[in-house]
mmCIF file of C-alpha atoms in Angstrom:
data_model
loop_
_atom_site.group_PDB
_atom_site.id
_atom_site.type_symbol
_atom_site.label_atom_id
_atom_site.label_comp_id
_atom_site.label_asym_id
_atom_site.label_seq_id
_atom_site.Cartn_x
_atom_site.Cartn_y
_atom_site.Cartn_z
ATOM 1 C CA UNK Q 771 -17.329 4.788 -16.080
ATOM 2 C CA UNK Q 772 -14.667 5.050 -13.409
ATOM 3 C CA UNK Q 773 -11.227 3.469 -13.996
ATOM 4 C CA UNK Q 774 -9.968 4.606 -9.790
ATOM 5 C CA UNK Q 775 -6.482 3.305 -11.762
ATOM 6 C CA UNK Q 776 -6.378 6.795 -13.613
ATOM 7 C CA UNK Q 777 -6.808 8.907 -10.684
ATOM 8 C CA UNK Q 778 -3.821 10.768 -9.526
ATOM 9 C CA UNK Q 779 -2.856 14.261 -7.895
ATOM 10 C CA UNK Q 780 -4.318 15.951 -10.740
ATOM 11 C CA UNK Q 781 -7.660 15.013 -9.745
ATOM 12 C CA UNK Q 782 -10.017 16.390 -7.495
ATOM 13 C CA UNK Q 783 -11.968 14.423 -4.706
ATOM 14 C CA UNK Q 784 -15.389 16.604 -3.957
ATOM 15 C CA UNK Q 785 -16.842 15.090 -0.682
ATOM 16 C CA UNK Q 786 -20.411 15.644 0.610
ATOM 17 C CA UNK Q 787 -20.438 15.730 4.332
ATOM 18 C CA UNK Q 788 -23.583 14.581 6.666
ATOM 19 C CA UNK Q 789 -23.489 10.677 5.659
ATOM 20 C CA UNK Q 790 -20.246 10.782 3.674
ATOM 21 C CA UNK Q 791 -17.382 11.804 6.467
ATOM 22 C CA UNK Q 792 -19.836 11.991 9.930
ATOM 23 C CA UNK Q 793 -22.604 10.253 10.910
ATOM 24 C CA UNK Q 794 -26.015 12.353 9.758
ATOM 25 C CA UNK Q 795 -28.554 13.248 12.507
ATOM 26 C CA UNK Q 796 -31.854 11.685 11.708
ATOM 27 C CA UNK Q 797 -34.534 14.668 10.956
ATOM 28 C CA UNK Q 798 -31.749 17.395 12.354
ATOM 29 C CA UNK Q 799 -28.921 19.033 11.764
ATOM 30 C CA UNK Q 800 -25.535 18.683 13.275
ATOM 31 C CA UNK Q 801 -25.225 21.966 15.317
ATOM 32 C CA UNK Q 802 -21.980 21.843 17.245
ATOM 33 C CA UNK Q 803 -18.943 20.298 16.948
ATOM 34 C CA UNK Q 804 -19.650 18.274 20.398
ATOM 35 C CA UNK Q 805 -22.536 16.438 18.008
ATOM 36 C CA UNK Q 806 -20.150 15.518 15.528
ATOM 37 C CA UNK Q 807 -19.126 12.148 15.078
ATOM 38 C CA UNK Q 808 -17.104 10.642 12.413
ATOM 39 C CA UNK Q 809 -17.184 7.864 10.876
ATOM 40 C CA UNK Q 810 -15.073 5.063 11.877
ATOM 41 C CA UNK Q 811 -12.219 4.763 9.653
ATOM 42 C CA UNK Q 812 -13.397 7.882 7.630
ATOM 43 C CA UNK Q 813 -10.157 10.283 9.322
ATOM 44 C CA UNK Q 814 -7.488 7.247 8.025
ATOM 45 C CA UNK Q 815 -9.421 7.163 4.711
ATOM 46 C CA UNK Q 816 -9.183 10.954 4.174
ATOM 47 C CA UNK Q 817 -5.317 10.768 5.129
ATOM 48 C CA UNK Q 818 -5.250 8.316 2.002
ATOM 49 C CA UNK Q 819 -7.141 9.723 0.114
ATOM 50 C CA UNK Q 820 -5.028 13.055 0.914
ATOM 51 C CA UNK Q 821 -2.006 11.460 -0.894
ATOM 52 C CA UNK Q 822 -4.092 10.381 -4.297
ATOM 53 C CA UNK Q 823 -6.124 13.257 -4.572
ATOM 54 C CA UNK Q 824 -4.457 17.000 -5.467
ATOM 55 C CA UNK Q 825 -7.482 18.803 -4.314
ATOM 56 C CA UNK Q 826 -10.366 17.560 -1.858
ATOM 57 C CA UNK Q 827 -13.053 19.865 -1.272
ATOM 58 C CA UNK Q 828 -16.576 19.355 0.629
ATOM 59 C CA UNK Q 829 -19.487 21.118 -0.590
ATOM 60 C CA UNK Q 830 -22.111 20.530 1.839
ATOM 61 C CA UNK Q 831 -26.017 21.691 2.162
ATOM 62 C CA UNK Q 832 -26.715 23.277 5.457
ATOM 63 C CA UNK Q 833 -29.870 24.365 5.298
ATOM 64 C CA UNK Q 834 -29.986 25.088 9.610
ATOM 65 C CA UNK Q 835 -28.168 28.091 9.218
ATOM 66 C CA UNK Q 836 -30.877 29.406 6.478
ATOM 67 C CA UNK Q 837 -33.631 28.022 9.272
ATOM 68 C CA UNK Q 838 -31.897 30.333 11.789
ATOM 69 C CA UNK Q 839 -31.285 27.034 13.812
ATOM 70 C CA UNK Q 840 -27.508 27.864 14.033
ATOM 71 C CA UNK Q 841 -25.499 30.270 12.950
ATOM 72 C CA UNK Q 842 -23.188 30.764 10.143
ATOM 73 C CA UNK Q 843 -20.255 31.157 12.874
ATOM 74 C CA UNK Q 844 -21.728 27.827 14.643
ATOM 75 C CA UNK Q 845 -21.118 26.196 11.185
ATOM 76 C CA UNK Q 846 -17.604 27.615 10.327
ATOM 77 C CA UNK Q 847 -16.750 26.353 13.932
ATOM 78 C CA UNK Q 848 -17.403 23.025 13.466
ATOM 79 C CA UNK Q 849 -15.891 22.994 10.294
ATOM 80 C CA UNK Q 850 -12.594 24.207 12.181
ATOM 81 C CA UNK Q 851 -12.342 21.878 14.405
ATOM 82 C CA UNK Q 852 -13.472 18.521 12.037
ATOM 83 C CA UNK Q 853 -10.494 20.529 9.586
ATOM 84 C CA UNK Q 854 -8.251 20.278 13.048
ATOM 85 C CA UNK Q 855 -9.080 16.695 13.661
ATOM 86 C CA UNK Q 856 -8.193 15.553 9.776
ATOM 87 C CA UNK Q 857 -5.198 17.254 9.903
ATOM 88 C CA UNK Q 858 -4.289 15.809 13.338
ATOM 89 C CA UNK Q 859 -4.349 12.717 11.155
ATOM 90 C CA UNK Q 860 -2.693 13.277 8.681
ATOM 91 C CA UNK Q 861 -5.350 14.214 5.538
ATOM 92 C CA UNK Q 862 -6.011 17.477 4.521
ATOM 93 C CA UNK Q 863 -9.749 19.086 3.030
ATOM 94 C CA UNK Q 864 -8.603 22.338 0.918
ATOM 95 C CA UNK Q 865 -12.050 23.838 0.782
ATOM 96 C CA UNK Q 866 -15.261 23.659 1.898
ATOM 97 C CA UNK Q 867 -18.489 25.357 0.196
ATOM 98 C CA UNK Q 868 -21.742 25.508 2.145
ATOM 99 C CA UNK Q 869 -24.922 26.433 0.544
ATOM 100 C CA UNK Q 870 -27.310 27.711 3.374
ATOM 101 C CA UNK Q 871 -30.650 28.548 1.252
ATOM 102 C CA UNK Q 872 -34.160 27.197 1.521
ATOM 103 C CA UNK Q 873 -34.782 27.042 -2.080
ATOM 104 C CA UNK Q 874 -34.235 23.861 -3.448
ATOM 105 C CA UNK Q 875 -33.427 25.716 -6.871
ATOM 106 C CA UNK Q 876 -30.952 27.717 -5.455
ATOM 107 C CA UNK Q 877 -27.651 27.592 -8.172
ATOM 108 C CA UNK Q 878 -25.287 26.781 -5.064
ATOM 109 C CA UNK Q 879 -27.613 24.065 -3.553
ATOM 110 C CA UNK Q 880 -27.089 20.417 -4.927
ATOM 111 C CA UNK Q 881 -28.209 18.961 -7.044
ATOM 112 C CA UNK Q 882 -27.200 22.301 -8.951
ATOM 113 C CA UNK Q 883 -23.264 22.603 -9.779
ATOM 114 C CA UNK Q 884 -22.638 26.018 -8.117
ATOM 115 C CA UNK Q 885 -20.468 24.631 -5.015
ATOM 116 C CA UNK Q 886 -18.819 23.044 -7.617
ATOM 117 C CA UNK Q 887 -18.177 25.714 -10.055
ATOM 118 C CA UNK Q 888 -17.544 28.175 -7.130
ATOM 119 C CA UNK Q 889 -14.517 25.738 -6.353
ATOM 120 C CA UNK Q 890 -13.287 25.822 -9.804
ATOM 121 C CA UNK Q 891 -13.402 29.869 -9.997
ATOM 122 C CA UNK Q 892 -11.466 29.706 -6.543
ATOM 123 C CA UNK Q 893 -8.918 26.573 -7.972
ATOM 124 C CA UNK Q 894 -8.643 27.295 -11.466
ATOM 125 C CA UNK Q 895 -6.670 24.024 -12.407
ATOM 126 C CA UNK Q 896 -10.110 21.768 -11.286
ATOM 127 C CA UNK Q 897 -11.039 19.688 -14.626
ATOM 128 C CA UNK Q 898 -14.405 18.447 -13.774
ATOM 129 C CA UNK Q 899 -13.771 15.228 -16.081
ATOM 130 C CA UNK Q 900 -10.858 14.278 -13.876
ATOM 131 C CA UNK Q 901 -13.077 15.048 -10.548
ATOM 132 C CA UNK Q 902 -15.086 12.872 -8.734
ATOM 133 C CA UNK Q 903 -18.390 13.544 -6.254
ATOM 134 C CA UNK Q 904 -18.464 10.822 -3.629
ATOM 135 C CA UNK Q 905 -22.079 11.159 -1.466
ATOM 136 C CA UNK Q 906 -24.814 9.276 0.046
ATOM 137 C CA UNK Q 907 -27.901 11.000 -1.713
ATOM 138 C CA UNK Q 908 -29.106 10.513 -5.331
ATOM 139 C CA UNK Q 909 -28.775 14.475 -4.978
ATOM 140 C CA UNK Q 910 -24.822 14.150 -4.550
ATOM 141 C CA UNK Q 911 -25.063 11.848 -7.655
ATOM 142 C CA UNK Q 912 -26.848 14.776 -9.416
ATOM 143 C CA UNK Q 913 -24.854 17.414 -8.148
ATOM 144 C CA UNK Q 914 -21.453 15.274 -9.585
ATOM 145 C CA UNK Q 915 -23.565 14.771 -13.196
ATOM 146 C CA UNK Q 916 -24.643 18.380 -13.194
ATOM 147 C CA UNK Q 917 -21.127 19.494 -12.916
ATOM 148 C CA UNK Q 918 -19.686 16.858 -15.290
ATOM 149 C CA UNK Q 919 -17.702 14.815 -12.964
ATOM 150 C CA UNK Q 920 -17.159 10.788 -11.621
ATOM 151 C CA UNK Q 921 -19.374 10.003 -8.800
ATOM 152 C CA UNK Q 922 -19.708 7.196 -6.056
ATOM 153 C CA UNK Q 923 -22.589 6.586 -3.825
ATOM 154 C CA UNK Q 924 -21.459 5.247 -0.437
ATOM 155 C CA UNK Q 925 -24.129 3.302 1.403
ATOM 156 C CA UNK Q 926 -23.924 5.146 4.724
ATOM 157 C CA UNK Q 927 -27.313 6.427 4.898
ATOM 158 C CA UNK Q 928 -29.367 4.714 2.210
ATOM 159 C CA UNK Q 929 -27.946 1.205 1.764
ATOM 160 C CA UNK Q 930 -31.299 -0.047 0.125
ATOM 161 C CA UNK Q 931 -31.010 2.408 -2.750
ATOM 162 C CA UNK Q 932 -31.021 0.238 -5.998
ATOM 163 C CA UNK Q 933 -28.038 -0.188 -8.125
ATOM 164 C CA UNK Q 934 -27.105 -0.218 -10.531
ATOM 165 C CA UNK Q 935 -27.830 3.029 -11.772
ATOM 166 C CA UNK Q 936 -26.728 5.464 -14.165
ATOM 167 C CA UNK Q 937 -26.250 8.429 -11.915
ATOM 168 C CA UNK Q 938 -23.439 5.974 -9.973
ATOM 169 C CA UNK Q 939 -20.154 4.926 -11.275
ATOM 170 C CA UNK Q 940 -19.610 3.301 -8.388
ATOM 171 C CA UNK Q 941 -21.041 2.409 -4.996
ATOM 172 C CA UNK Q 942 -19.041 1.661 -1.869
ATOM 173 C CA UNK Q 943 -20.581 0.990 1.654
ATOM 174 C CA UNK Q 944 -18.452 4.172 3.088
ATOM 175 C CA UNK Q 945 -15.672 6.689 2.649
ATOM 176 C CA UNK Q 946 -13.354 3.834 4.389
ATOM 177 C CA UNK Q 947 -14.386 1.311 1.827
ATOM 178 C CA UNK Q 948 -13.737 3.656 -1.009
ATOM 179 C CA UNK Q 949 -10.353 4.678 -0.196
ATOM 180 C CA UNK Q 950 -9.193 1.102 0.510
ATOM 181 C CA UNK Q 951 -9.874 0.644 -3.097
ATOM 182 C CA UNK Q 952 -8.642 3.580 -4.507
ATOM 183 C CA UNK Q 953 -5.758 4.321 -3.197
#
């Protein structure tokens, strides 16, 4: 179980994105930065969360670029800019992973741990037992247990989803709500 009491900057805060920091297009993808819309409260909460957390990475499935619906470039562009507007108030992301394949058994896409393990090759002091996965998808929750880490569901996307349940340490109803009782 969770104790959010033990967390501090030695920990590391893995985020999903779609449903987790922005609002998720229903049946799409988020192609441009112009579509992207975050959620309210969610810059303040990563600003927070920013001073608890040592390390905050989002590892995010984009499975438009692998569609040819966008390009990579499209993607790293929108990540600029939503990495510009967090920093314009005051929180920080360190990394973000991306797993663009259509195989849903591809190592790198979630529920599989390789976002997570490519973050700890790239940040070699991320301890997976002092990391938590928050996301809005049973497959976040999986992701977090495949890699050995804390998770919490936020209730963004799928706030019928029953709890409890032992992928979950804990559920929130968004990012917001998290951080107000975390940090």
């Amino acid at each position: 179980m969770l104790d959010l009491t033990l967390i501090d900057t030695s920990w590391t805060l893995f985020l999903d994105r779609d449903g987790v920091i922005n609002h998720e297009k229903e049946m799409d993808y988020i192609y441009h930065f112009s579509e992207f819309q975050f959620y309210k409260g969610a810059i303040h909460a990563l600003k927070k969360l920013s001073d608890r957390f040592g390390r905050i990475i989002v590892v995010t499935n984009q499975r438009g670029v692998g569609k040819l619906l966008m390009t990579e470039t499209d993607l790293v562009n929108l990540h600029d800019e939503m990495q510009s507007a967090i920093r314009s108030g005051g929180g920080r992301i360190d990394a973000i992973y991306y797993c663009t394949s259509l195989e849903n058994d591809h190592p790198n896409r979630k529920p599989q741990p390789g976002m997570a393990l490519l973050a700890q090759q790239d940040f070699t002091d991320i301890d997976f037992s002092r990391s938590v996965m928050v996301g809005n998808r049973m497959s976040d929750m999986n992701f977090g247990r495949n890699a050995g880490m804390h998770t919490v569901y936020v209730q963004t996307t799928h706030p019928r989803q029953l709890l409890p349940d032992p992928l979950v340490d804990l559920p929130f109803r968004d990012l917001a709500d998290f951080a107000a009782h975390c940090c």
